[in-house]
Amino acid sequence: EAQVTQNPRYLITVTGKKLTVTCSQNMNHEYMSWYRQDPGLGLRQIYYSMNVEVTDKGDVPEGYKVSRKEKRNFPLILESPSPNQTSLYFCASSSVFTTTNEKLFFGSGTQLSVL
Amino acid sequence: SQQGEEDPQALSIQEGENATMNCSYKTSINNLQWYRQNSGRGLVHLILIRSNEREKHSGRLRVTLDTSKKSSSLLITASRAADTASYFCATARKGGSEKLVFGKGTKLTVNP
């Protein structure tokens, strides 16, 4: 089944404790992206990747890191999480992102709480 | 930065009625897409309309695009309780960076 898999689904952590949210897609997609969703603010893009070893900042990249060493994986790293990073996170992918006709496939989300 | 803005923020209707949601955006676009999100879950793509298209249909969904007014509407006909969800428009900017920008969504409740 074609899908984007995020783990974990729920995560509670404390301020400053490094964490990684994993994202994997089995569709051989070139484009992957991370979003966070907050009440009243909608979805905001954190980072995106056009292909292996190619990443770029989205609208809210501060406090996050990503890497794209393999085509299928795009982990989101919080080196020193803070409470304002408490949010619902989504990973998404697309076959080739041309801005003309490609749709995004989303993972099920990771609800992160930073205490 | 937010590109699309949905209107209304929330909509409550009875089963069988039609639901109309609107999206306005600010800059020229390549395409506009609509997504659906069940509570707390991942977004699911519904329909994409290109900038040179005016109307598109998919089952009970009808999307229109007016590039002169920089607006789009999503119509769900003969709504069902299962249509209860949040609906987001997303725009791919023309000449901008390679990313899809989402609005804040319309929360639709369809009462049985």
Coordinates of C-alpha atoms in Angstrom, one line a residue:
Chain A
E1 CA 0.0 0.0 0.0
A2 CA 1.3 3.4 -1.0
Q3 CA 1.8 5.5 2.1
V4 CA 3.8 8.0 4.1
T5 CA 4.7 6.6 7.6
Q6 CA 5.5 8.8 10.5
N7 CA 6.6 7.7 13.9
P8 CA 5.8 8.1 16.7
R9 CA 2.2 9.0 16.6
Y10 CA 2.3 10.6 20.0
L11 CA 5.4 12.0 21.8
I12 CA 5.8 13.7 25.2
T13 CA 9.2 15.0 26.1
V14 CA 10.9 17.6 28.2
T15 CA 12.6 20.9 27.2
G16 CA 16.1 20.3 25.8
K17 CA 15.9 16.6 25.2
K18 CA 16.8 15.9 21.6
L19 CA 14.3 14.0 19.6
T20 CA 13.8 12.7 16.1
V21 CA 10.5 12.2 14.3
T22 CA 10.9 9.7 11.5
C23 CA 9.2 9.9 8.1
S24 CA 9.3 7.3 5.4
Q25 CA 7.5 6.9 2.0
N26 CA 7.3 3.9 -0.2
M27 CA 6.3 5.6 -3.4
N28 CA 9.7 6.5 -4.7
H29 CA 8.8 10.2 -4.3
E30 CA 11.5 12.8 -4.9
Y31 CA 9.8 15.6 -2.9
M32 CA 9.2 15.5 0.8
S33 CA 8.2 18.2 3.3
W34 CA 7.4 18.8 7.0
Y35 CA 4.6 20.9 8.2
R36 CA 3.4 21.8 11.7
Q37 CA -0.3 22.5 12.4
D38 CA -1.4 24.8 15.2
P39 CA -4.9 26.0 16.2
G40 CA -5.7 29.3 14.4
L41 CA -2.5 29.2 12.3
G42 CA -3.2 26.3 10.0
L43 CA -0.4 24.4 8.4
R44 CA 3.0 26.0 8.1
Q45 CA 5.9 24.5 6.3
I46 CA 9.1 23.8 8.2
Y47 CA 11.5 22.3 5.7
Y48 CA 11.3 20.6 2.3
S49 CA 13.5 18.5 0.1
M50 CA 13.4 18.3 -3.6
N51 CA 15.6 15.2 -3.8
V52 CA 18.4 13.3 -1.9
E53 CA 20.9 15.7 -0.3
V54 CA 18.8 18.7 -1.3
T55 CA 16.9 20.5 1.5
D56 CA 15.6 24.0 2.0
K57 CA 13.9 26.1 4.6
G58 CA 10.1 26.6 4.7
D59 CA 8.3 29.3 6.6
V60 CA 9.2 28.3 10.1
P61 CA 12.5 26.4 10.2
E62 CA 13.9 27.8 13.4
G63 CA 14.6 25.1 16.0
Y64 CA 14.4 22.2 13.5
K65 CA 16.9 20.2 11.4
V66 CA 16.3 17.7 8.6
S67 CA 18.4 15.4 6.5
R68 CA 17.7 13.5 3.3
K69 CA 20.4 10.9 2.9
E70 CA 18.0 8.4 1.2
K71 CA 15.1 9.0 -1.1
R72 CA 12.5 7.3 1.1
N73 CA 13.4 8.9 4.5
F74 CA 13.2 12.5 5.7
P75 CA 13.6 12.7 9.5
L76 CA 12.8 15.8 11.5
I77 CA 15.2 16.6 14.3
L78 CA 14.6 18.8 17.3
E79 CA 18.0 19.3 18.8
S80 CA 16.7 21.2 21.9
P81 CA 12.9 21.2 22.0
S82 CA 11.1 24.0 23.6
P83 CA 7.4 24.3 24.7
N84 CA 6.6 26.5 21.7
Q85 CA 7.4 23.5 19.5
T86 CA 4.4 21.6 21.0
S87 CA 2.3 21.0 17.9
L88 CA 0.9 18.4 15.4
Y89 CA 3.5 17.6 12.8
F90 CA 2.9 16.2 9.4
C91 CA 5.3 14.7 6.8
A92 CA 4.2 14.8 3.2
S93 CA 5.6 13.6 -0.1
S94 CA 5.0 14.1 -3.9
S95 CA 6.4 12.4 -6.9
V96 CA 8.0 15.3 -8.7
F97 CA 7.1 18.7 -7.3
T98 CA 6.7 21.0 -10.3
T99 CA 4.2 23.4 -8.8
T100 CA 2.0 22.6 -11.8
N101 CA 0.1 19.4 -11.1
E102 CA 1.5 17.4 -8.2
K103 CA -0.5 16.6 -5.1
L104 CA 0.9 15.8 -1.7
F105 CA 0.5 12.6 0.2
F106 CA 0.4 13.1 4.0
G107 CA 1.4 10.9 6.9
S108 CA -1.0 10.4 9.8
G109 CA 0.7 13.0 12.0
T110 CA 2.8 13.2 15.2
Q111 CA 1.4 15.0 18.2
L112 CA 4.3 16.4 20.1
S113 CA 4.1 17.9 23.6
V114 CA 7.2 19.6 25.0
L115 CA 6.9 20.1 28.8
Chain B
S1 CA 3.4 33.3 5.1
Q2 CA -0.3 32.4 4.6
Q3 CA -1.4 32.5 1.0
G4 CA -4.9 31.1 0.9
E5 CA -7.6 32.1 3.3
E6 CA -10.8 30.0 3.6
D7 CA -14.2 31.4 4.4
P8 CA -16.2 30.7 6.5
Q9 CA -14.0 29.4 9.3
A10 CA -16.8 27.0 10.4
L11 CA -19.9 25.8 8.7
S12 CA -22.7 23.6 10.1
I13 CA -25.4 22.1 7.8
Q14 CA -27.9 19.3 7.7
E15 CA -27.4 16.1 5.8
G16 CA -28.5 16.4 2.3
E17 CA -27.8 20.1 2.0
N18 CA -25.0 21.6 -0.1
A19 CA -21.8 23.0 1.5
T20 CA -19.9 25.8 -0.1
M21 CA -16.5 26.9 1.1
N22 CA -14.4 29.7 -0.4
C23 CA -10.7 30.4 -0.6
S24 CA -9.0 33.7 -1.5
Y25 CA -5.3 34.1 -2.2
K26 CA -2.9 36.9 -2.9
T27 CA -0.4 36.1 -5.6
S28 CA -0.5 34.5 -9.0
I29 CA -0.6 30.7 -8.9
N30 CA 0.1 27.7 -10.9
N31 CA -2.6 25.6 -9.4
L32 CA -4.9 25.5 -6.4
Q33 CA -5.7 22.3 -4.5
W34 CA -8.3 21.3 -1.9
Y35 CA -7.6 18.9 0.9
R36 CA -9.7 17.3 3.6
Q37 CA -8.6 16.5 7.1
N38 CA -10.5 14.3 9.5
S39 CA -10.0 15.4 13.1
G40 CA -6.3 15.2 14.0
R41 CA -5.4 13.0 11.0
G42 CA -3.4 13.5 7.9
L43 CA -4.7 15.6 5.0
V44 CA -6.1 13.9 2.0
H45 CA -6.0 15.4 -1.5
L46 CA -9.4 16.0 -3.0
I47 CA -9.0 17.9 -6.2
L48 CA -6.5 20.1 -8.1
I49 CA -7.5 22.9 -10.5
R50 CA -4.9 24.6 -12.7
S51 CA -4.7 28.3 -13.3
N52 CA -6.0 28.0 -16.8
E53 CA -9.1 26.0 -15.7
R54 CA -12.3 27.5 -14.5
E55 CA -14.3 24.6 -13.1
K56 CA -13.6 21.0 -12.2
H57 CA -15.8 18.1 -10.9
S58 CA -15.0 15.0 -9.0
G59 CA -18.0 13.0 -7.8
R60 CA -20.0 15.2 -5.4
L61 CA -17.3 17.9 -5.5
R62 CA -17.3 20.9 -7.7
V63 CA -14.4 23.4 -7.6
T64 CA -14.3 26.8 -9.4
L65 CA -11.4 29.1 -9.9
D66 CA -11.6 32.8 -10.7
T67 CA -8.0 34.0 -11.2
S68 CA -9.2 37.6 -11.8
K69 CA -10.6 37.7 -8.3
K70 CA -8.0 35.4 -6.9
S71 CA -10.6 33.1 -5.4
S72 CA -11.8 29.5 -5.5
S73 CA -14.8 27.7 -4.1
L74 CA -15.4 24.1 -3.2
L75 CA -19.0 22.9 -3.4
I76 CA -20.0 19.6 -1.8
T77 CA -23.4 18.5 -3.0
A78 CA -25.9 16.3 -1.1
S79 CA -23.6 16.3 2.0
R80 CA -23.4 13.3 4.3
A81 CA -22.4 13.1 8.0
A82 CA -19.2 11.4 6.8
D83 CA -18.2 14.7 5.1
T84 CA -17.7 16.2 8.5
A85 CA -14.0 17.4 8.4
S86 CA -11.8 20.4 7.9
Y87 CA -11.2 21.5 4.4
F88 CA -8.1 23.4 3.3
C89 CA -7.1 25.1 0.1
A90 CA -3.5 25.2 -0.9
T91 CA -1.8 27.2 -3.6
A92 CA 1.4 26.6 -5.6
R93 CA 2.7 30.0 -6.4
K94 CA 3.8 31.0 -9.8
G95 CA 7.5 31.9 -10.0
G96 CA 8.0 31.3 -6.3
S97 CA 9.8 28.6 -4.4
E98 CA 8.7 25.0 -4.7
K99 CA 6.2 24.7 -2.0
L100 CA 2.5 24.4 -1.4
V101 CA 1.0 27.0 1.0
F102 CA -2.1 26.1 3.0
G103 CA -4.9 28.2 4.3
K104 CA -6.3 27.9 7.8
G105 CA -9.2 25.7 6.8
T106 CA -13.0 25.6 7.0
K107 CA -14.4 23.2 9.6
L108 CA -17.5 21.6 8.2
T109 CA -20.0 19.8 10.4
V110 CA -22.8 17.8 8.7
N111 CA -25.6 17.0 11.1
P112 CA -27.5 13.7 10.6

